[in-house]
mmCIF file of C-alpha atoms and ligand atoms in Angstrom:
data_model
loop_
_atom_site.group_PDB
_atom_site.id
_atom_site.type_symbol
_atom_site.label_atom_id
_atom_site.label_comp_id
_atom_site.label_asym_id
_atom_site.label_seq_id
_atom_site.Cartn_x
_atom_site.Cartn_y
_atom_site.Cartn_z
ATOM 1 C CA MET V 17 68.763 112.477 163.374
ATOM 2 C CA ARG V 18 68.830 113.115 159.611
ATOM 3 C CA LYS V 19 66.937 110.545 157.489
ATOM 4 C CA SER V 20 70.014 109.629 155.422
ATOM 5 C CA LEU V 21 72.035 109.043 158.601
ATOM 6 C CA ILE V 22 69.348 106.725 159.983
ATOM 7 C CA LYS V 23 69.471 104.759 156.732
ATOM 8 C CA ASP V 24 73.287 104.464 156.839
ATOM 9 C CA ASP V 25 73.213 103.375 160.482
ATOM 10 C CA ILE V 26 70.491 100.827 159.787
ATOM 11 C CA LEU V 27 72.509 99.378 156.893
ATOM 12 C CA LYS V 28 75.532 99.047 159.201
ATOM 13 C CA GLU V 29 73.472 97.080 161.721
ATOM 14 C CA ILE V 30 71.578 94.790 159.345
ATOM 15 C CA CYS V 31 74.407 93.816 156.962
ATOM 16 C CA LYS V 32 76.059 91.288 159.270
ATOM 17 C CA GLY V 33 74.003 88.251 158.279
ATOM 18 C CA LYS V 34 71.709 88.326 161.346
ATOM 19 C CA ILE V 35 68.156 89.550 161.839
ATOM 20 C CA VAL V 36 68.071 92.648 164.041
ATOM 21 C CA SER V 37 64.776 93.588 165.683
ATOM 22 C CA GLY V 38 63.128 96.929 164.973
ATOM 23 C CA GLY V 39 63.106 97.635 168.710
ATOM 24 C CA LEU V 40 66.849 97.079 169.050
ATOM 25 C CA LEU V 41 67.540 99.270 166.024
ATOM 26 C CA ALA V 42 65.312 102.016 167.440
ATOM 27 C CA SER V 43 67.039 102.010 170.818
ATOM 28 C CA LYS V 44 70.563 101.806 169.344
ATOM 29 C CA LEU V 45 69.874 104.725 167.029
ATOM 30 C CA GLY V 46 67.814 106.698 169.553
ATOM 31 C CA VAL V 47 64.806 107.005 167.225
ATOM 32 C CA SER V 48 61.250 105.615 167.207
ATOM 33 C CA ARG V 49 60.335 102.221 165.744
ATOM 34 C CA THR V 50 58.217 104.065 163.180
ATOM 35 C CA ALA V 51 61.287 106.011 162.071
ATOM 36 C CA VAL V 52 63.147 102.697 161.656
ATOM 37 C CA TRP V 53 60.281 101.188 159.671
ATOM 38 C CA LYS V 54 60.103 104.244 157.400
ATOM 39 C CA ALA V 55 63.875 104.218 156.821
ATOM 40 C CA VAL V 56 63.814 100.480 155.993
ATOM 41 C CA ASN V 57 61.037 101.066 153.463
ATOM 42 C CA ALA V 58 62.997 103.943 151.932
ATOM 43 C CA LEU V 59 66.040 101.656 151.613
ATOM 44 C CA ARG V 60 63.886 98.995 149.941
ATOM 45 C CA ALA V 61 62.620 101.599 147.493
ATOM 46 C CA GLU V 62 66.272 102.387 146.654
ATOM 47 C CA GLY V 63 66.801 98.759 145.663
ATOM 48 C CA TYR V 64 68.156 97.125 148.817
ATOM 49 C CA PHE V 65 66.753 93.651 149.520
ATOM 50 C CA ILE V 66 65.870 93.716 153.210
ATOM 51 C CA SER V 67 64.242 90.594 154.540
ATOM 52 C CA GLY V 68 62.223 90.200 157.722
ATOM 53 C CA GLU V 69 59.364 92.201 159.145
ATOM 54 C CA VAL V 70 57.968 90.673 162.336
ATOM 55 C CA GLY V 71 61.237 89.342 163.792
ATOM 56 C CA GLY V 72 63.300 92.250 162.544
ATOM 57 C CA TYR V 73 65.388 93.152 159.539
ATOM 58 C CA MET V 74 68.387 91.773 157.670
ATOM 59 C CA LEU V 75 70.117 92.931 154.487
ATOM 60 C CA SER V 76 69.947 89.933 152.175
ATOM 61 C CA PRO V 77 73.272 88.592 150.850
ATOM 62 C CA TYR V 78 71.368 88.352 147.545
ATOM 63 C CA ASN V 79 70.945 92.096 147.565
ATOM 64 C CA THR V 80 71.930 93.480 144.146
ATOM 65 C CA ARG V 81 72.752 96.958 145.360
ATOM 66 C CA LEU V 82 76.328 97.236 146.657
ATOM 67 C CA CYS V 83 76.839 99.413 149.700
ATOM 68 C CA ALA V 84 79.719 100.498 151.912
ATOM 69 C CA GLU V 85 78.408 98.722 154.998
ATOM 70 C CA GLN V 86 78.017 95.340 153.301
ATOM 71 C CA ALA V 87 81.363 95.733 151.486
ATOM 72 C CA SER V 88 83.207 96.418 154.762
ATOM 73 C CA ALA V 89 81.550 93.438 156.437
ATOM 74 C CA ALA V 90 82.083 91.025 153.520
ATOM 75 C CA ILE V 91 85.473 91.931 152.041
ATOM 76 C CA GLU V 92 88.541 90.578 153.778
ATOM 77 C CA ALA V 93 90.679 93.704 153.697
ATOM 78 C CA GLU V 94 91.609 96.032 156.519
ATOM 79 C CA ASN V 95 91.184 99.360 154.875
ATOM 80 C CA ILE V 96 88.268 99.667 152.450
ATOM 81 C CA ILE V 97 86.921 102.814 150.883
ATOM 82 C CA PHE V 98 83.649 102.211 149.098
ATOM 83 C CA LYS V 99 82.060 104.700 146.714
ATOM 84 C CA ASN V 100 78.770 104.288 144.891
ATOM 85 C CA GLU V 101 80.237 106.383 142.116
ATOM 86 C CA THR V 102 83.637 107.916 141.512
ATOM 87 C CA GLY V 103 85.786 109.339 138.725
ATOM 88 C CA SER V 104 88.429 106.615 138.825
ATOM 89 C CA THR V 105 89.362 104.331 141.717
ATOM 90 C CA ASN V 106 92.996 104.479 140.514
ATOM 91 C CA GLU V 107 92.948 108.259 140.988
ATOM 92 C CA ASP V 108 91.315 107.857 144.410
ATOM 93 C CA VAL V 109 94.023 105.445 145.532
ATOM 94 C CA LYS V 110 96.785 107.730 144.215
ATOM 95 C CA ALA V 111 95.421 110.511 146.417
ATOM 96 C CA LEU V 112 95.282 108.112 149.377
ATOM 97 C CA ALA V 113 98.864 106.978 148.698
ATOM 98 C CA GLU V 114 100.080 110.580 148.651
ATOM 99 C CA ALA V 115 98.255 111.126 151.958
ATOM 100 C CA GLY V 116 100.289 108.238 153.441
ATOM 101 C CA GLU V 117 97.685 105.449 153.516
ATOM 102 C CA LYS V 118 99.026 101.989 154.146
ATOM 103 C CA GLU V 119 99.703 99.237 151.658
ATOM 104 C CA PHE V 120 96.667 97.166 150.607
ATOM 105 C CA THR V 121 94.234 100.036 151.054
ATOM 106 C CA LEU V 122 91.375 99.122 148.730
ATOM 107 C CA CYS V 123 89.051 101.515 146.965
ATOM 108 C CA ILE V 124 85.994 99.945 145.377
ATOM 109 C CA SER V 125 83.186 101.437 143.348
ATOM 110 C CA CYS V 126 80.053 100.437 141.412
ATOM 111 C CA ARG V 127 80.448 103.024 138.674
ATOM 112 C CA GLN V 128 83.218 105.234 137.327
ATOM 113 C CA THR V 129 82.657 108.395 135.349
ATOM 114 C CA GLY V 130 86.319 108.671 134.299
ATOM 115 C CA GLY V 131 87.473 105.055 134.207
ATOM 116 C CA LYS V 132 91.022 104.823 132.840
ATOM 117 C CA GLY V 133 92.232 102.069 130.565
ATOM 118 C CA ARG V 134 95.706 101.210 129.282
ATOM 119 C CA LEU V 135 97.478 103.348 126.702
ATOM 120 C CA GLY V 136 95.462 106.425 127.631
ATOM 121 C CA ARG V 137 92.128 104.885 126.717
ATOM 122 C CA VAL V 138 88.821 105.252 128.518
ATOM 123 C CA PHE V 139 87.564 102.224 130.441
ATOM 124 C CA TYR V 140 83.788 102.012 130.082
ATOM 125 C CA SER V 141 82.574 101.663 133.677
ATOM 126 C CA PRO V 142 78.760 101.647 133.958
ATOM 127 C CA ASP V 143 76.615 100.254 136.789
ATOM 128 C CA GLY V 144 76.739 96.491 137.032
ATOM 129 C CA GLY V 145 80.539 96.387 136.949
ATOM 130 C CA LEU V 146 83.121 95.931 139.660
ATOM 131 C CA TYR V 147 85.869 98.530 139.771
ATOM 132 C CA PHE V 148 88.575 98.466 142.391
ATOM 133 C CA SER V 149 92.132 99.635 143.023
ATOM 134 C CA LEU V 150 94.706 98.469 145.501
ATOM 135 C CA LEU V 151 97.573 100.479 146.939
ATOM 136 C CA LEU V 152 100.923 98.680 146.821
ATOM 137 C CA ARG V 153 104.280 99.791 148.154
ATOM 138 C CA PRO V 154 106.593 97.180 146.623
ATOM 139 C CA ARG V 155 110.345 97.184 146.823
ATOM 140 C CA LEU V 156 110.800 96.729 143.108
ATOM 141 C CA SER V 157 112.407 98.609 140.290
ATOM 142 C CA ALA V 158 110.252 100.433 137.767
ATOM 143 C CA GLN V 159 110.539 97.680 135.130
ATOM 144 C CA THR V 160 109.136 95.034 137.439
ATOM 145 C CA SER V 161 105.630 96.492 137.560
ATOM 146 C CA LEU V 162 104.965 93.935 134.799
ATOM 147 C CA LYS V 163 105.248 91.331 137.555
ATOM 148 C CA ILE V 164 102.446 92.978 139.510
ATOM 149 C CA THR V 165 100.194 93.260 136.477
ATOM 150 C CA THR V 166 100.679 89.647 135.434
ATOM 151 C CA ALA V 167 100.228 88.344 139.002
ATOM 152 C CA ALA V 168 96.996 90.348 139.152
ATOM 153 C CA ALA V 169 95.833 88.857 135.840
ATOM 154 C CA VAL V 170 96.331 85.290 137.131
ATOM 155 C CA SER V 171 94.682 86.170 140.455
ATOM 156 C CA MET V 172 91.620 87.647 138.765
ATOM 157 C CA ALA V 173 91.393 84.779 136.255
ATOM 158 C CA LYS V 174 91.415 82.318 139.164
ATOM 159 C CA ALA V 175 88.856 84.374 141.102
ATOM 160 C CA ILE V 176 86.542 84.440 138.069
ATOM 161 C CA GLU V 177 86.944 80.686 137.555
ATOM 162 C CA SER V 178 86.233 79.931 141.193
ATOM 163 C CA VAL V 179 83.163 82.177 141.420
ATOM 164 C CA THR V 180 81.612 81.627 137.974
ATOM 165 C CA LYS V 181 82.941 78.145 137.103
ATOM 166 C CA GLN V 182 83.890 79.437 133.640
ATOM 167 C CA LYS V 183 87.374 79.049 132.150
ATOM 168 C CA ALA V 184 89.217 82.372 131.974
ATOM 169 C CA LYS V 185 92.043 83.084 129.520
ATOM 170 C CA ILE V 186 94.624 85.853 129.700
ATOM 171 C CA LYS V 187 95.408 87.929 126.648
ATOM 172 C CA TRP V 188 98.918 89.324 127.184
ATOM 173 C CA VAL V 189 99.467 91.463 129.093
ATOM 174 C CA ASN V 190 96.471 91.897 131.273
ATOM 175 C CA ASP V 191 93.104 91.324 129.638
ATOM 176 C CA ILE V 192 90.904 88.484 130.795
ATOM 177 C CA PHE V 193 88.710 86.752 128.284
ATOM 178 C CA ILE V 194 85.788 84.370 128.637
ATOM 179 C CA LYS V 195 84.378 82.648 125.551
ATOM 180 C CA GLY V 196 86.365 84.965 123.296
ATOM 181 C CA LYS V 197 85.208 88.236 124.911
ATOM 182 C CA LYS V 198 87.097 90.606 127.188
ATOM 183 C CA VAL V 199 85.479 90.624 130.629
ATOM 184 C CA CYS V 200 88.200 92.267 132.689
ATOM 185 C CA GLY V 201 91.003 94.788 132.244
ATOM 186 C CA ILE V 202 93.865 95.649 134.580
ATOM 187 C CA LEU V 203 95.827 98.880 134.796
ATOM 188 C CA THR V 204 98.886 99.183 137.032
ATOM 189 C CA GLU V 205 100.188 102.702 137.472
ATOM 190 C CA GLY V 206 103.513 103.307 139.162
ATOM 191 C CA VAL V 207 104.772 106.458 140.794
ATOM 192 C CA PHE V 208 108.553 106.566 140.831
ATOM 193 C CA ASP V 209 110.978 107.758 143.405
ATOM 194 C CA VAL V 210 113.495 109.899 141.539
ATOM 195 C CA GLU V 211 116.363 109.261 143.973
ATOM 196 C CA SER V 212 116.194 105.473 144.166
ATOM 197 C CA GLY V 213 114.789 104.961 140.665
ATOM 198 C CA GLY V 214 112.419 102.431 142.224
ATOM 199 C CA LEU V 215 108.669 102.508 142.684
ATOM 200 C CA LYS V 216 107.432 104.899 145.385
ATOM 201 C CA TYR V 217 104.096 103.150 145.167
ATOM 202 C CA ALA V 218 101.941 101.383 142.621
ATOM 203 C CA VAL V 219 98.201 101.446 142.077
ATOM 204 C CA LEU V 220 96.717 98.243 140.780
ATOM 205 C CA GLY V 221 93.318 98.828 139.182
ATOM 206 C CA VAL V 222 90.930 96.078 138.118
ATOM 207 C CA GLY V 223 87.713 96.524 136.178
ATOM 208 C CA VAL V 224 85.332 93.597 135.680
ATOM 209 C CA ASN V 225 82.214 93.567 133.521
ATOM 210 C CA VAL V 226 80.167 91.523 135.968
ATOM 211 C CA ALA V 227 76.824 91.982 134.235
ATOM 212 C CA THR V 228 75.986 93.129 130.722
ATOM 213 C CA PRO V 229 75.171 96.859 130.991
ATOM 214 C CA LYS V 230 71.466 97.736 130.830
ATOM 215 C CA ASP V 231 71.849 99.444 127.447
ATOM 216 C CA GLY V 232 74.491 97.036 126.130
ATOM 217 C CA PHE V 233 78.132 97.921 125.448
ATOM 218 C CA PRO V 234 78.952 100.992 123.347
ATOM 219 C CA ALA V 235 79.314 100.373 119.595
ATOM 220 C CA GLU V 236 83.135 100.625 119.619
ATOM 221 C CA ILE V 237 83.513 97.670 122.010
ATOM 222 C CA GLU V 238 80.317 95.678 121.417
ATOM 223 C CA ASN V 239 82.128 92.990 119.381
ATOM 224 C CA THR V 240 84.970 92.492 121.839
ATOM 225 C CA ALA V 241 83.468 93.116 125.296
ATOM 226 C CA GLY V 242 81.621 90.512 127.317
ATOM 227 C CA ALA V 243 80.416 90.060 130.881
ATOM 228 C CA LEU V 244 80.592 87.314 133.496
ATOM 229 C CA PHE V 245 76.793 87.184 133.594
ATOM 230 C CA GLU V 246 74.702 87.938 130.548
ATOM 231 C CA THR V 247 71.439 88.337 132.432
ATOM 232 C CA SER V 248 70.451 90.727 135.208
ATOM 233 C CA THR V 249 72.781 92.058 137.901
ATOM 234 C CA PRO V 250 73.968 89.251 140.189
ATOM 235 C CA PRO V 251 73.825 89.552 143.988
ATOM 236 C CA SER V 252 76.387 91.569 145.934
ATOM 237 C CA LEU V 253 77.583 88.284 147.434
ATOM 238 C CA LEU V 254 79.175 87.467 144.091
ATOM 239 C CA TYR V 255 80.948 90.806 143.745
ATOM 240 C CA PHE V 256 82.442 90.441 147.207
ATOM 241 C CA ALA V 257 83.433 86.821 146.546
ATOM 242 C CA LEU V 258 85.306 87.981 143.432
ATOM 243 C CA VAL V 259 87.214 90.602 145.433
ATOM 244 C CA ASN V 260 87.986 88.179 148.283
ATOM 245 C CA GLU V 261 89.207 85.438 145.950
ATOM 246 C CA PHE V 262 91.319 87.959 144.051
ATOM 247 C CA LEU V 263 92.888 89.321 147.255
ATOM 248 C CA LYS V 264 93.633 85.830 148.564
ATOM 249 C CA GLU V 265 95.416 84.794 145.361
ATOM 250 C CA PHE V 266 97.183 88.096 144.809
ATOM 251 C CA ARG V 267 98.487 88.425 148.385
ATOM 252 C CA ALA V 268 100.069 84.957 148.139
ATOM 253 C CA TYR V 269 101.864 85.826 144.874
ATOM 254 C CA TYR V 270 102.838 89.277 146.080
ATOM 255 C CA GLU V 271 104.838 87.910 149.042
ATOM 256 C CA ASN V 272 107.449 86.594 146.599
ATOM 257 C CA ILE V 273 106.593 88.726 143.596
ATOM 258 C CA ASP V 274 110.215 89.118 142.520
ATOM 259 C CA LEU V 275 110.396 85.350 141.883
ATOM 260 C CA MET V 276 107.333 85.417 139.597
ATOM 261 C CA PRO V 277 105.526 82.596 141.439
ATOM 262 C CA HIS V 278 102.550 82.993 139.103
ATOM 263 C CA ILE V 279 104.364 82.543 135.784
ATOM 264 C CA SER V 280 103.404 78.916 135.089
ATOM 265 C CA GLU V 281 99.727 79.637 135.807
ATOM 266 C CA TYR V 282 99.972 82.703 133.588
ATOM 267 C CA ARG V 283 101.359 80.558 130.751
ATOM 268 C CA GLU V 284 98.638 77.932 131.226
ATOM 269 C CA ARG V 285 95.967 80.562 130.650
ATOM 270 C CA SER V 286 97.624 82.383 127.773
ATOM 271 C CA LEU V 287 95.139 83.086 124.987
ATOM 272 C CA LEU V 288 97.760 84.002 122.400
ATOM 273 C CA ASP V 289 99.955 80.921 122.018
ATOM 274 C CA GLY V 290 100.330 80.026 118.331
ATOM 275 C CA LYS V 291 98.159 82.949 117.202
ATOM 276 C CA CYS V 292 99.027 85.349 114.369
ATOM 277 C CA VAL V 293 99.162 88.874 115.734
ATOM 278 C CA THR V 294 100.031 92.415 114.740
ATOM 279 C CA TYR V 295 101.716 95.006 116.914
ATOM 280 C CA GLN V 296 102.997 98.567 116.531
ATOM 281 C CA LYS V 297 106.668 99.455 116.941
ATOM 282 C CA ASP V 298 108.662 102.449 115.715
ATOM 283 C CA GLY V 299 105.614 103.714 113.813
ATOM 284 C CA LYS V 300 105.270 100.454 111.854
ATOM 285 C CA THR V 301 102.770 97.604 111.985
ATOM 286 C CA HIS V 302 104.529 94.256 112.509
ATOM 287 C CA LYS V 303 103.059 90.823 111.781
ATOM 288 C CA ALA V 304 104.226 87.914 113.911
ATOM 289 C CA THR V 305 103.297 84.551 115.389
ATOM 290 C CA VAL V 306 103.195 84.115 119.169
ATOM 291 C CA CYS V 307 105.623 81.479 120.488
ATOM 292 C CA GLY V 308 104.889 81.859 124.210
ATOM 293 C CA ILE V 309 105.545 83.779 127.393
ATOM 294 C CA GLY V 310 109.103 84.315 128.672
ATOM 295 C CA ASP V 311 110.301 84.036 132.274
ATOM 296 C CA GLU V 312 109.792 87.764 132.879
ATOM 297 C CA ALA V 313 106.272 87.613 131.374
ATOM 298 C CA GLU V 314 107.443 89.089 128.084
ATOM 299 C CA LEU V 315 105.569 87.939 124.968
ATOM 300 C CA ILE V 316 107.857 85.989 122.655
ATOM 301 C CA VAL V 317 106.903 86.351 119.003
ATOM 302 C CA GLU V 318 108.466 85.035 115.834
ATOM 303 C CA GLU V 319 108.819 87.495 113.008
ATOM 304 C CA ASN V 320 110.669 86.795 109.748
ATOM 305 C CA GLY V 321 112.313 83.729 111.315
ATOM 306 C CA LYS V 322 113.560 85.671 114.384
ATOM 307 C CA ARG V 323 112.347 85.385 117.983
ATOM 308 C CA ILE V 324 111.583 88.767 119.517
ATOM 309 C CA PRO V 325 110.604 89.468 123.164
ATOM 310 C CA LEU V 326 107.957 92.174 123.668
ATOM 311 C CA SER V 327 107.807 93.604 127.168
ATOM 312 C CA SER V 328 105.280 96.381 126.711
ATOM 313 C CA GLY V 329 102.556 97.511 124.368
ATOM 314 C CA GLU V 330 99.697 95.553 122.947
ATOM 315 C CA VAL V 331 99.103 92.981 120.249
ATOM 316 C CA ARG V 332 96.008 92.368 118.165
ATOM 317 C CA ILE V 333 94.968 88.945 117.038
ATOM 318 C CA THR V 334 94.723 88.954 113.231
ATOM 319 C CA ASP V 335 91.142 88.541 111.949
ATOM 320 C CA TYR V 336 89.869 88.761 115.484
ATOM 321 C CA GLU V 337 89.739 92.257 116.979
HETATM 322 C C1 BTN J 2 92.294 98.189 130.239
HETATM 323 O O1 BTN J 2 91.600 97.235 129.917
HETATM 324 O O2 BTN J 2 92.748 98.970 129.398
HETATM 325 C C2 BTN J 2 92.583 98.421 131.702
HETATM 326 C C3 BTN J 2 91.332 98.801 132.443
HETATM 327 C C4 BTN J 2 91.514 99.040 133.927
HETATM 328 C C5 BTN J 2 90.232 99.551 134.542
HETATM 329 C C6 BTN J 2 90.302 99.646 136.017
HETATM 330 S S1 BTN J 2 88.701 99.895 136.727
HETATM 331 C C7 BTN J 2 89.399 100.239 138.263
HETATM 332 C C8 BTN J 2 90.607 101.101 138.000
HETATM 333 N N1 BTN J 2 90.235 102.484 137.887
HETATM 334 C C9 BTN J 2 90.452 102.976 136.664
HETATM 335 O O3 BTN J 2 90.218 104.148 136.313
HETATM 336 N N2 BTN J 2 90.965 102.014 135.871
HETATM 337 C C10 BTN J 2 91.128 100.777 136.590
#
């Protein structure tokens, strides 16, 4: 058996939270105990925390190296595709959607080389982050993808609060902030059905800066970007808890998404209320004050004594970004 296959098979066996003896691994895989021992040592050298020696082996839940086997065992989703590195998980899920994969297929990665942000921007996606995309097949019109994005923002804010015990705020539409820094971005991409005018499918992508990147954030975002943990990479346990909490919250909202069940929790976490902002419209920069969030998650601003609803785009906080 090829060395890399032995390693993958060993990971599958030892990621379930129980110690598995070297003898059992050897007989299951049809290799010698020495081959098992060598493969375990090679995995350790790659950064996997594998406990045990005499009694057997177990992949520690405090392991800091994410892997497919542990992700499949720990994440409560039926259909998970895990990639150590990918271009963009949103692009991966689009391909899966076109191939007919079912709703709630989840693609998760530790690093993206072509991470996509909103408004055609790049989303910086180095190691230490959590990048995932979910396939949705909602029965909604094109305009209502704002409902998905805002439900996802509340779900991720709640997941972050539950796992890190830090208060998370939402900057309309879909950025999550902790202590004044953006720690998470969300990008929902819809593919439309020309005949019905509705969504054929949607891809919901979430990127979280879990740990501060080894070399810091690039200069263009170093003043605005932050991470959930400032120190070294946290254990995989935490990454999976974030995904599980997110899925639990999001699934509950999604059942009745048309009714916007998340809107009051979205409002509670809004970062922008009362703030002076600027935004671009018709080639002009507008200055306004934020009044609140409307029932369809539109941002209500006051400009020259008039209330204006904004349902797309982006605002900047004056003297802030
Ligand atoms: C933004 O802040 O502008 C949105 C960022 C969304 C990033 C996530 S990471 C997972 C998924 N794959 C991508 O290429 N983008 C989204």
